[in-house]
mmCIF file of C-alpha atoms and ligand atoms in Angstrom:
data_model
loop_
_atom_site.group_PDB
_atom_site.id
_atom_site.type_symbol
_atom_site.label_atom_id
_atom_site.label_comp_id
_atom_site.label_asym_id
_atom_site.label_seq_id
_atom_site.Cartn_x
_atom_site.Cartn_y
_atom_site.Cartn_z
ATOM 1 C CA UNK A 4 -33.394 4.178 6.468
ATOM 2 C CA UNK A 5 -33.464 6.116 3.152
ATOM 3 C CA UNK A 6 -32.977 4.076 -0.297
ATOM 4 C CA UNK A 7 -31.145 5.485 -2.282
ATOM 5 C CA UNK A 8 -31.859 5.060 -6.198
ATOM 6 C CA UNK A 9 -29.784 3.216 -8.732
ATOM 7 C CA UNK A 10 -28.637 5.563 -11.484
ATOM 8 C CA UNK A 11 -30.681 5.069 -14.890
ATOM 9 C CA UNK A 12 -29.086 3.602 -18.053
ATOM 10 C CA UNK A 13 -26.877 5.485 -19.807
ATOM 11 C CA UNK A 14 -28.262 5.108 -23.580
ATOM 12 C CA UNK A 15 -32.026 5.267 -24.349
ATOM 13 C CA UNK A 16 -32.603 2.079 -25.169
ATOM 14 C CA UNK A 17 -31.249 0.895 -21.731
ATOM 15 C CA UNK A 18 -28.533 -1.373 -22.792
ATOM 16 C CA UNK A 19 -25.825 0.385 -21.970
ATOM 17 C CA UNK A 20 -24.650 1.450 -18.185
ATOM 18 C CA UNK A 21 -23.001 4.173 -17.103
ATOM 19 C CA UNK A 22 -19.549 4.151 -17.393
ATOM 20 C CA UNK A 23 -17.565 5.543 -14.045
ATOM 21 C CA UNK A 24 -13.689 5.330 -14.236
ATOM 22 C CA UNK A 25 -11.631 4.521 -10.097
ATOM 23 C CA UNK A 26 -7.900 5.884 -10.089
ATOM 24 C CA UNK A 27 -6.991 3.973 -6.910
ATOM 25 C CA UNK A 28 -4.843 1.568 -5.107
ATOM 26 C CA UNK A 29 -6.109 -2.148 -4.616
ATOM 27 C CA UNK A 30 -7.042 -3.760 -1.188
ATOM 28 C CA UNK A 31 -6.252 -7.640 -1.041
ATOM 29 C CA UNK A 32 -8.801 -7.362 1.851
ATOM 30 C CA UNK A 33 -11.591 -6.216 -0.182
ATOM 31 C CA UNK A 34 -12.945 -4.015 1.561
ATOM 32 C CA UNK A 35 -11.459 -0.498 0.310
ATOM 33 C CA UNK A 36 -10.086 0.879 -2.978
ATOM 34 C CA UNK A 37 -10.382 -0.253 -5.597
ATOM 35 C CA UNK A 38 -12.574 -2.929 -4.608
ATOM 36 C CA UNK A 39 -14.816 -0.591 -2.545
ATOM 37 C CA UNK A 40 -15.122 1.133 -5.525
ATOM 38 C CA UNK A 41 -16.331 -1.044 -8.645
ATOM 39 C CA UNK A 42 -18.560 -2.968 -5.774
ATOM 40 C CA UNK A 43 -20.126 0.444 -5.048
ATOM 41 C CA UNK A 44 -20.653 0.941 -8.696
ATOM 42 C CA UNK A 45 -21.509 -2.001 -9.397
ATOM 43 C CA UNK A 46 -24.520 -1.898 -6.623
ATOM 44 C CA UNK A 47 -25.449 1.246 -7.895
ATOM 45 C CA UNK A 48 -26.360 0.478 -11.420
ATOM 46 C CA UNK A 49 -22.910 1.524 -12.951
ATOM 47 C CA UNK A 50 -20.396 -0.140 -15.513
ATOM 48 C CA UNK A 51 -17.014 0.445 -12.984
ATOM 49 C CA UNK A 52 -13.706 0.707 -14.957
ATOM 50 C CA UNK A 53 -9.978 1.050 -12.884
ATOM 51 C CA UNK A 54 -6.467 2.253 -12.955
ATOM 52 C CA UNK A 55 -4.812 0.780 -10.842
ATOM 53 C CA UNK A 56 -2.031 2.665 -9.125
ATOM 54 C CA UNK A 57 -0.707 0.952 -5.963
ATOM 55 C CA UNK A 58 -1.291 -2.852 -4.743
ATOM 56 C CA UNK A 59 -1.324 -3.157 -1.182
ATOM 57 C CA UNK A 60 -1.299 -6.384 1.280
ATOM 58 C CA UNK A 61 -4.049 -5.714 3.241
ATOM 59 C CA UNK A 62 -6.712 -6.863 5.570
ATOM 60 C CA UNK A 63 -8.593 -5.932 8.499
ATOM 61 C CA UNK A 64 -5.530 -5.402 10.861
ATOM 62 C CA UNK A 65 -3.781 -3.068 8.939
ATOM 63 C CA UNK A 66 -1.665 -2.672 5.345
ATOM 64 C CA UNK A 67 1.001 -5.027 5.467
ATOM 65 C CA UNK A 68 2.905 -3.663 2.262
ATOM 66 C CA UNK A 69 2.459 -1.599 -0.663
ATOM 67 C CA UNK A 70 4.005 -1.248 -3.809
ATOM 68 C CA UNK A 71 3.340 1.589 -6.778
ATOM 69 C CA UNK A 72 3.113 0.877 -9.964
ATOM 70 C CA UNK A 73 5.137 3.043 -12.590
ATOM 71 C CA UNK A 74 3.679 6.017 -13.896
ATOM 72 C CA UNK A 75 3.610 4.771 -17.068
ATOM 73 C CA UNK A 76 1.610 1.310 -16.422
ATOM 74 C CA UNK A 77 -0.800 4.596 -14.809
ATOM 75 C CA UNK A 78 -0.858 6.327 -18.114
ATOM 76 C CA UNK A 79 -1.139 3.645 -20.497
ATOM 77 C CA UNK A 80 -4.862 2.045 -18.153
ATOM 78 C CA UNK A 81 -6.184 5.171 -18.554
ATOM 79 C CA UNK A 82 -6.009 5.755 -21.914
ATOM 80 C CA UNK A 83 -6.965 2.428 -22.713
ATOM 81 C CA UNK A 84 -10.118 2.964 -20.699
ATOM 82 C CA UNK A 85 -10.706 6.623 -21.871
ATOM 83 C CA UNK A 86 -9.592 6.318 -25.520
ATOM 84 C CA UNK A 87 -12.055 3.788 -26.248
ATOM 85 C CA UNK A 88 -14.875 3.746 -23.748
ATOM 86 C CA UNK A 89 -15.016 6.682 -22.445
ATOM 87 C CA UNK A 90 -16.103 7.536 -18.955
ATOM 88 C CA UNK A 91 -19.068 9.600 -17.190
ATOM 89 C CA UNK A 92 -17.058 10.401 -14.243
ATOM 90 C CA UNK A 93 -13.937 9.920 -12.599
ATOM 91 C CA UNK A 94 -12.935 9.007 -8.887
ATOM 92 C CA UNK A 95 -9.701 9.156 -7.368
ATOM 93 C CA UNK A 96 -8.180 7.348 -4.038
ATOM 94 C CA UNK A 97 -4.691 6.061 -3.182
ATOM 95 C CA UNK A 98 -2.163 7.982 -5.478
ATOM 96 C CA UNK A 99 1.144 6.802 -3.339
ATOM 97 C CA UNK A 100 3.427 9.111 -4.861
ATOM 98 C CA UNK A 101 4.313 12.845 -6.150
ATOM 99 C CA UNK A 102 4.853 11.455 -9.410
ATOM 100 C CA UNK A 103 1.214 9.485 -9.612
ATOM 101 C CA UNK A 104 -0.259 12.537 -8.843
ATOM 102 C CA UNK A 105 1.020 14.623 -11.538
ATOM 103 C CA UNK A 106 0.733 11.867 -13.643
ATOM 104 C CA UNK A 107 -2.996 10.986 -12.771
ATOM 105 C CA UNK A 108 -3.496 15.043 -12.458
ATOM 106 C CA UNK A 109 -2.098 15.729 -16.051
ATOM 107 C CA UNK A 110 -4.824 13.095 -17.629
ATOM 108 C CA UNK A 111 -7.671 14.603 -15.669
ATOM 109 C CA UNK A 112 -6.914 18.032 -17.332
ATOM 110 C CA UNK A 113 -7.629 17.158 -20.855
ATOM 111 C CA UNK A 114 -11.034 14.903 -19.581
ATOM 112 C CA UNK A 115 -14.517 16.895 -19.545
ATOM 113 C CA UNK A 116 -15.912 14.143 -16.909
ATOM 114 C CA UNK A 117 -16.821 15.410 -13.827
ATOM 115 C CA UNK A 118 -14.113 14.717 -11.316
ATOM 116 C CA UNK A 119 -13.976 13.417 -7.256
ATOM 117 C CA UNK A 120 -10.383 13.825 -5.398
ATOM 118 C CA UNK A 121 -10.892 11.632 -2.334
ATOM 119 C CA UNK A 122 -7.586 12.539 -1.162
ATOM 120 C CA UNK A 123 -6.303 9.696 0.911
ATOM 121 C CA UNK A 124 -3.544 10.236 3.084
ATOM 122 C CA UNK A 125 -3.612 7.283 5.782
ATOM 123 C CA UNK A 126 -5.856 4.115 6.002
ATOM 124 C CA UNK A 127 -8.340 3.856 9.270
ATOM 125 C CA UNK A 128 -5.205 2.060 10.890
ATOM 126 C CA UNK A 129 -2.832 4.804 10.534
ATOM 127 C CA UNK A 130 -0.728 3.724 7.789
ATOM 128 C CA UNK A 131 0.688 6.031 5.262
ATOM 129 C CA UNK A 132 -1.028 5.529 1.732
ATOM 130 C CA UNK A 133 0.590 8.742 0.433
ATOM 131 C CA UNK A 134 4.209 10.042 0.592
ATOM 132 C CA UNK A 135 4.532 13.459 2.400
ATOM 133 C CA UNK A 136 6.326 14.988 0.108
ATOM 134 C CA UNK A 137 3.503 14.653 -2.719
ATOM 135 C CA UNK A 138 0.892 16.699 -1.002
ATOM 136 C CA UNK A 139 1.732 19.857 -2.627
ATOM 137 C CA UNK A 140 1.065 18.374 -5.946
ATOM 138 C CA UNK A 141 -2.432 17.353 -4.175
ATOM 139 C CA UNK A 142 -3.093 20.759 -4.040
ATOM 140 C CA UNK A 143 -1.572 22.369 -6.915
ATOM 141 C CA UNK A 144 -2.589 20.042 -9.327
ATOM 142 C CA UNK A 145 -4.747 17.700 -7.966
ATOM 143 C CA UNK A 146 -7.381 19.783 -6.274
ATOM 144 C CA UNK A 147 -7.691 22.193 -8.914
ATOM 145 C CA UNK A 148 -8.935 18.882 -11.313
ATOM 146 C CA UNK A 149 -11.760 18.225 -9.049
ATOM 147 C CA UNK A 150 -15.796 18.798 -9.065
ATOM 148 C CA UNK A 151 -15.734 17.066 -5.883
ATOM 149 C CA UNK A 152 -12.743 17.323 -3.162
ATOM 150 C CA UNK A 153 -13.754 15.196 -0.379
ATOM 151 C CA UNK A 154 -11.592 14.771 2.627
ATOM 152 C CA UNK A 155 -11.624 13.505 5.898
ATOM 153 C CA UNK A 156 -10.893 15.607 9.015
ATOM 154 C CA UNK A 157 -7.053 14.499 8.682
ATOM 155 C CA UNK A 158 -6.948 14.990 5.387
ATOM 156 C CA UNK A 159 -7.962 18.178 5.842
ATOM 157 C CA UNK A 160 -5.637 18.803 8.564
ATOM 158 C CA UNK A 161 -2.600 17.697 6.649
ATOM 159 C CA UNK A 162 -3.374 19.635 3.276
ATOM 160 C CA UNK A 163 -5.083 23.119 5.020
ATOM 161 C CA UNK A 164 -3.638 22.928 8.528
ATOM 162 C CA UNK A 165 -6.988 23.719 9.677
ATOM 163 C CA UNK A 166 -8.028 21.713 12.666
ATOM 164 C CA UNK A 167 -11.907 20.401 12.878
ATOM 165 C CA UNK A 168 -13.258 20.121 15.999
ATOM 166 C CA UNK A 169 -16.652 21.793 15.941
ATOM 167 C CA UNK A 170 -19.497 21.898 12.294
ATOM 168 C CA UNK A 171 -18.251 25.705 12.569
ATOM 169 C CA UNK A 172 -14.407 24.544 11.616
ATOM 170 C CA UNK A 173 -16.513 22.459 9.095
ATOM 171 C CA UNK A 174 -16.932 25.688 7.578
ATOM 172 C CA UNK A 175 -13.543 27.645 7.472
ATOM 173 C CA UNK A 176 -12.278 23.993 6.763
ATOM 174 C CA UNK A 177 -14.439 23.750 3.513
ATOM 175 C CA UNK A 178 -12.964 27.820 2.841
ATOM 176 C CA UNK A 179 -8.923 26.499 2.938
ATOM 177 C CA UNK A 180 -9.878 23.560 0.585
ATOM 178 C CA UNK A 181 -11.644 25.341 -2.293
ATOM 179 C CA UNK A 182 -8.783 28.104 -2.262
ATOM 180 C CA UNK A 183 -7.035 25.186 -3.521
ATOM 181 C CA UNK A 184 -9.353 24.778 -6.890
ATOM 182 C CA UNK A 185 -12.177 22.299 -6.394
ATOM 183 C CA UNK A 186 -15.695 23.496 -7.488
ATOM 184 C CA UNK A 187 -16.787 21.628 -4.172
ATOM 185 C CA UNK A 188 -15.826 20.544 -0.606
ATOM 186 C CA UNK A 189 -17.321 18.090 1.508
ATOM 187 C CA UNK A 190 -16.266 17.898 4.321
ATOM 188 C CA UNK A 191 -16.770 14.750 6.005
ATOM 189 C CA UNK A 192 -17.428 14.748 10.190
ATOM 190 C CA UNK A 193 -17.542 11.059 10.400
ATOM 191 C CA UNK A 194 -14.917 11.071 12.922
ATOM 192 C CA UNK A 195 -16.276 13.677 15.270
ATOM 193 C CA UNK A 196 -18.155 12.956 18.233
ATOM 194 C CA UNK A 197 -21.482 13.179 18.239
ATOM 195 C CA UNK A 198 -24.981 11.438 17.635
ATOM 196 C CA UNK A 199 -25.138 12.344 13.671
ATOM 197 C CA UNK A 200 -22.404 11.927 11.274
ATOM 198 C CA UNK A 201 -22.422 15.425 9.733
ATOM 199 C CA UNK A 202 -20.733 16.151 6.379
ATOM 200 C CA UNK A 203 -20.659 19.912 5.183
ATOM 201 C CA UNK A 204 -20.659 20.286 1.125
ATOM 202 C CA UNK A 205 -20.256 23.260 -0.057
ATOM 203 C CA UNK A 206 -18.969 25.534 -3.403
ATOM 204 C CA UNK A 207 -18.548 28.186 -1.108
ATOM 205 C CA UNK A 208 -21.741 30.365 -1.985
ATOM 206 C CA UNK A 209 -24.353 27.040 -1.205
ATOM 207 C CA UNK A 210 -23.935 25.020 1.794
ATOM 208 C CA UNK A 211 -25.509 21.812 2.553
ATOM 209 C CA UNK A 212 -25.119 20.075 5.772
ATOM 210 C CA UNK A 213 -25.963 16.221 4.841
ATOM 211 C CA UNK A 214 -26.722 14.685 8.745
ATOM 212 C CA UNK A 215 -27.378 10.669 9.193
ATOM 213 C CA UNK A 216 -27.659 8.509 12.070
ATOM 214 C CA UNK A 217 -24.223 7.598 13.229
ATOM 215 C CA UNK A 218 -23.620 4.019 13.734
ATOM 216 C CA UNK A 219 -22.129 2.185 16.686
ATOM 217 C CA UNK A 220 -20.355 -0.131 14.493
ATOM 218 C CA UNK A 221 -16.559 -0.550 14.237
ATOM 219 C CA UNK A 222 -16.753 -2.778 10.857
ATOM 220 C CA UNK A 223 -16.169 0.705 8.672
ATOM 221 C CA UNK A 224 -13.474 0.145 6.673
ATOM 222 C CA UNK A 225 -14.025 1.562 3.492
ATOM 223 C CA UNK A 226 -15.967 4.429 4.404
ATOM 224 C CA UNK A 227 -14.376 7.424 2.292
ATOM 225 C CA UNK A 228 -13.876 4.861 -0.588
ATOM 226 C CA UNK A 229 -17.267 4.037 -0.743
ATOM 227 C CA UNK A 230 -18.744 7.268 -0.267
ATOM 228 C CA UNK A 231 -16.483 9.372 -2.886
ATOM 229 C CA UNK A 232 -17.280 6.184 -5.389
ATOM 230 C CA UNK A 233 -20.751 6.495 -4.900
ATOM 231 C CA UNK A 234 -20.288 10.631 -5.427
ATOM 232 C CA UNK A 235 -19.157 9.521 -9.159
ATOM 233 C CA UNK A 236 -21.607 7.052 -9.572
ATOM 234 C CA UNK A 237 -24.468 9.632 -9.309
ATOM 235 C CA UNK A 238 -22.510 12.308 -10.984
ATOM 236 C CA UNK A 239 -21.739 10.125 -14.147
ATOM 237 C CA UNK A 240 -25.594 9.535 -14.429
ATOM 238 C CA UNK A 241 -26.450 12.929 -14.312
ATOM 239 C CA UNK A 242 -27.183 14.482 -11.181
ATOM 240 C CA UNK A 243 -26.423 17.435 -10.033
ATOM 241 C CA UNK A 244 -23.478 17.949 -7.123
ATOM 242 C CA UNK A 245 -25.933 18.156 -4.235
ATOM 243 C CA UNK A 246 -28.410 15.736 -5.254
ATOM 244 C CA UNK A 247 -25.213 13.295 -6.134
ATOM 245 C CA UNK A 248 -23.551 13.796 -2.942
ATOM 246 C CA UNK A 249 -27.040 13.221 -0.929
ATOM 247 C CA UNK A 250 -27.961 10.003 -2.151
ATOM 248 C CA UNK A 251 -24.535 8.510 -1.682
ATOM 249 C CA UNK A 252 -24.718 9.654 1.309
ATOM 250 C CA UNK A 253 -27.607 7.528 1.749
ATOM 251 C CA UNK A 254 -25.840 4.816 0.330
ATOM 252 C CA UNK A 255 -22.928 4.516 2.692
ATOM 253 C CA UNK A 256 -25.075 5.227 5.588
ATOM 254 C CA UNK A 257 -26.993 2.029 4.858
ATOM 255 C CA UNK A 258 -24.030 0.158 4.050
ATOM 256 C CA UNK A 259 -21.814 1.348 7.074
ATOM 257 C CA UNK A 260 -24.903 0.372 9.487
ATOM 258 C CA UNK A 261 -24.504 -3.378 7.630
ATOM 259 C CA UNK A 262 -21.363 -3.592 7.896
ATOM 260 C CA UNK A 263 -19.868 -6.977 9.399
ATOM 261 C CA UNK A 264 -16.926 -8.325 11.185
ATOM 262 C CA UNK A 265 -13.820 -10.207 9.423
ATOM 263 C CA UNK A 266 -10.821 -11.192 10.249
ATOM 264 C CA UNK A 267 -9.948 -10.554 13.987
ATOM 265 C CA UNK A 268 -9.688 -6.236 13.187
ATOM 266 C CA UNK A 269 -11.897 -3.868 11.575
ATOM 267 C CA UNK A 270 -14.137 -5.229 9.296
ATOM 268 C CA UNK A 271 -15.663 -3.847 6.069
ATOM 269 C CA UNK A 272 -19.156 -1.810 5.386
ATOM 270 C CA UNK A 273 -21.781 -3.953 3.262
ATOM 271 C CA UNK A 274 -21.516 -3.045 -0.454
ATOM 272 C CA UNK A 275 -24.120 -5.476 -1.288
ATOM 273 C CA UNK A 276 -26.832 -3.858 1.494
ATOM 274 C CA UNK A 277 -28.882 -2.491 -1.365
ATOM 275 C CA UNK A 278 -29.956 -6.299 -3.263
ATOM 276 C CA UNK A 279 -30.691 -7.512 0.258
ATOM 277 C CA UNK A 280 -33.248 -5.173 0.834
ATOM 278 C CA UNK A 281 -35.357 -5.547 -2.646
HETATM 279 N N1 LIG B 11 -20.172 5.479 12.420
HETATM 280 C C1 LIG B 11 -20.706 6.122 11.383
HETATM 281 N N2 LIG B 11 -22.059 6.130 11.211
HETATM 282 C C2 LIG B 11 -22.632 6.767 10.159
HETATM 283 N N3 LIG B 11 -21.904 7.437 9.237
HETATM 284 C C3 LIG B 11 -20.568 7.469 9.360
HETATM 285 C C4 LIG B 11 -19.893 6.815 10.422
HETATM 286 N N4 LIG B 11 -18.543 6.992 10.265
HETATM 287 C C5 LIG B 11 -18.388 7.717 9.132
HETATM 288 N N5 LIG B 11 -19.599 8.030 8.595
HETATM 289 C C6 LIG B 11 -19.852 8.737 7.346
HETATM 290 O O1 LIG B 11 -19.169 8.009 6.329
HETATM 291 C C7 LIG B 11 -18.694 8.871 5.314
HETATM 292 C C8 LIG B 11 -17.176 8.719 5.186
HETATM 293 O O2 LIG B 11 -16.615 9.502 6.234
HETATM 294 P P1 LIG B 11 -15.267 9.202 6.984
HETATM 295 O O3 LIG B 11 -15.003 10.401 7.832
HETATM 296 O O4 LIG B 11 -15.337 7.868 7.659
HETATM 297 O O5 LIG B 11 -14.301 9.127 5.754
HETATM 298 P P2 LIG B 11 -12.851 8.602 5.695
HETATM 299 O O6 LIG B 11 -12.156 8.790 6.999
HETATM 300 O O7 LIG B 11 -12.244 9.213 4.483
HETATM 301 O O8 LIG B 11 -13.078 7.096 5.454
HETATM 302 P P3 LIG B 11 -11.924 6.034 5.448
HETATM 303 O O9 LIG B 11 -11.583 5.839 6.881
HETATM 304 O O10 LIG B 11 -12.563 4.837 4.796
HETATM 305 O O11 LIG B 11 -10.774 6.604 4.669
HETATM 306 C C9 LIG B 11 -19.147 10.283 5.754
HETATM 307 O O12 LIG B 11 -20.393 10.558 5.153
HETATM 308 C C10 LIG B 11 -19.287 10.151 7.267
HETATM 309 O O13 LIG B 11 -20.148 11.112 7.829
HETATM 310 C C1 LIG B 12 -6.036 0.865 -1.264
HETATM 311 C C2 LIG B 12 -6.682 1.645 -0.168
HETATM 312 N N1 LIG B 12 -7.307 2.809 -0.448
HETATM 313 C C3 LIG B 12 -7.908 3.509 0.542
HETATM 314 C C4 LIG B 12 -7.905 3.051 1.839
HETATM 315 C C5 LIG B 12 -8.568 3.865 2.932
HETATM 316 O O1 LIG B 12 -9.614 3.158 3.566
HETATM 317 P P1 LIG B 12 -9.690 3.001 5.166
HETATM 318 O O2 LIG B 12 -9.406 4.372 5.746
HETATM 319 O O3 LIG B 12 -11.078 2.521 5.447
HETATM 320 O O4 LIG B 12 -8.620 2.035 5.600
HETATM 321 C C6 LIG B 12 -7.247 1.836 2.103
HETATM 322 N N2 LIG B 12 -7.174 1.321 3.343
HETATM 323 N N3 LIG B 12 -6.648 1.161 1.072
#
C-alpha cells in the first residue's frame, strides 16, 4: 500500500504547522466530522482548527439527533480562528441549514485559502444531515467558493440530477458540478460496484482518474470526511490540486482498509493507520 507523506512545516524554521480550518458538524461517535477531520489533520502533520456548526448524537447505528447552532455562534468561530491565526486551507462538511450555508459561504468569499465543499447531504445510514430546501444555496453560493467540490454519487444526484452508474457518468457528472463554480470536481465512485474504488477529478480541461484497491470492509464510516480533510491538508501545505487529491487518496485508502468494528453497526476507518506503520 502507498504511504502517503506528511505535509512539511509551515515556517522555515519548522516550528510552526500548517494551519487547516474544518466547517463541520460534530460526531459524538468519533468517527466522522469534525472529529474525522482534526484526526486526519492531525495524522497528517497539520495544526487542525474547527467551526463547529451542528452537534449530532451519533454512533455506529445511525444519528440519533442533531441540533444547529445559530449562525452567529458560526460567524463569530470563524473569525476568531481566521482573524488571528489564519488558515492554509479550508474544509467544509455538515452545514444543516440554508442559513449556515450562506452564512459559512459569505466568509469563504472574502478568504484567499484554497477551499474543499464536501457537500454532505445524508450520513452512510441514510439520515438527513442537510435540509432540502438549502441545496440551492449549495450551488449558488457554496459551490462557486470551492477549489475542491467533492461529492459522493448521491450527492451528486441530489444537486445535478445526474445519475452515476458507469466511470463514463463519472464524466458528464463532473460537467453538471463545475457549471455550478468549483475550479474542481471529484467525483468519488466509492459506492459503485466494482474491484477498484475509482474517483474522477477533474477542472474540466485535465482529468485524472485516481483508482485503489477497494476494500471488503464495512467499518467505513467517515470516508468522505476523511478524504475531503485530507484534500485540505495537502492543499494548505502547498501542493498542487492533483498531487493533493492523490495522496489523500492514499491516505484514506490505507485508513479505510484499517478500519475496525465498534459498537454493534458500522464502524469507523483508522485515522491513526499512518503512526502504526513507522
Ligand atoms: N470499500 C472501499 N475501499 C476502498 N476505497 C473506498 C471504499 N469505499 C469508498 N472508498 C473511497 O473512499 C473515498 C470516499 O468515498 P465515498 O464514496 O465513500 O464518500 P462518501 O460517500 O462521501 O463518504 P461518507 O459515506 O463518509 O459520506 C473515495 O476515494 C472512494 O473511492
Ligand atoms: C457530523 C457528520 N458529518 C458527516 C457525516 C457523514 O459521514 P458518513 O457518511 O460516514 O456517516 C456524518 N455521519 N456526521
Amino acid at each position: 500500500m502507498a504511504v502517503p507523506p506528511r505535509v512539511p512545516r509551515s515556517s522555515p524554521d519548522g516550528s510552526t504547522p500548517v494551519r487547516v480550518l474544518t466547517v463541520a458538524g460534530s460526531d459524538s461517535g468519533g468517527g466522522a466530522g469534525i472529529q474525522a477531520d482534526l484526526k486526519t489533520m492531525l495524522a497528517l502533520g497539520a495544526h487542525g482548527m474547527s467551526v463547529i456548526t451542528a452537534v449530532t448524537a451519533q454512533n455506529s447505528l445511525g444519528v440519533q439527533c442533531a441540533w444547529e447552532l445559530p449562525a452567529e455562534a458560526v460567524r463569530a468561530q470563524f473569525r476568531s480562528v481566521a482573524d488571528d491565526i489564519g488558515v492554509q486551507a479550508v474544509k467544509t462538511g455538515m452545514l444543516a441549514t440554508a442559513e449556515l450555508v450562506e452564512t459559512v459561504a459569505a466568509q469563504l468569499a472574502d478568504l484567499s485559502a484554497p477551499v474543499v465543499v464536501d457537500p454532505v447531504g445524508v450520513s452512510k445510514h441514510g439520515d438527513p444531515l442537510l435540509a432540502t430546501e438549502a441545496l440551492d444555496a449549495v450551488r449558488t453560493k457554496l459551490l462557486p467558493t470551492a477549489t475542491v467540490a467533492t461529492p459522493n454519487l448521491d450527492e451528486v444526484a441530489q444537486l445535478t440530477g445526474v445519475r452515476v452508474e458507469s466511470e463514463d457518468d463519472q464524466r458528464r457528472a463532473a460537467g453538471a458540478v463545475l457549471a455550478h463554480g468549483p475550479r474542481w470536481a471529484l467525483i468519488k465512485g466509492g459506492h459503485l460496484p466494482g474491484g477498484d474504488a475509482v474517483d474522477l477529478l477533474t477542472d474540466g480541461t485535465e482529468e485524472h482518474w485516481l483508482r485503489a484497491p477497494r476494500h471488503r470492509n464495512r467499518h467505513t464510516h467517515g470516508t468522505g470526511c476523511t478524504l475531503a480533510a485530507a484534500i485540505a491538508t495537502y492543499l494548505a501545505g502547498g501542493y498542487e490540486v492533483p498531487a493533493a487529491v492523490t495522496a489523500a487518496k492514499e491516505y484514506v485508502t490505507g485508513a479505510i482498509a484499517a478500519g475496525f468494528p465498534l459498537g454493534a453497526g458500522i464502524g469507523p476507518v483508522d485515522h491513526g493507520w499512518l503512526s502504526e506503520r513507522t
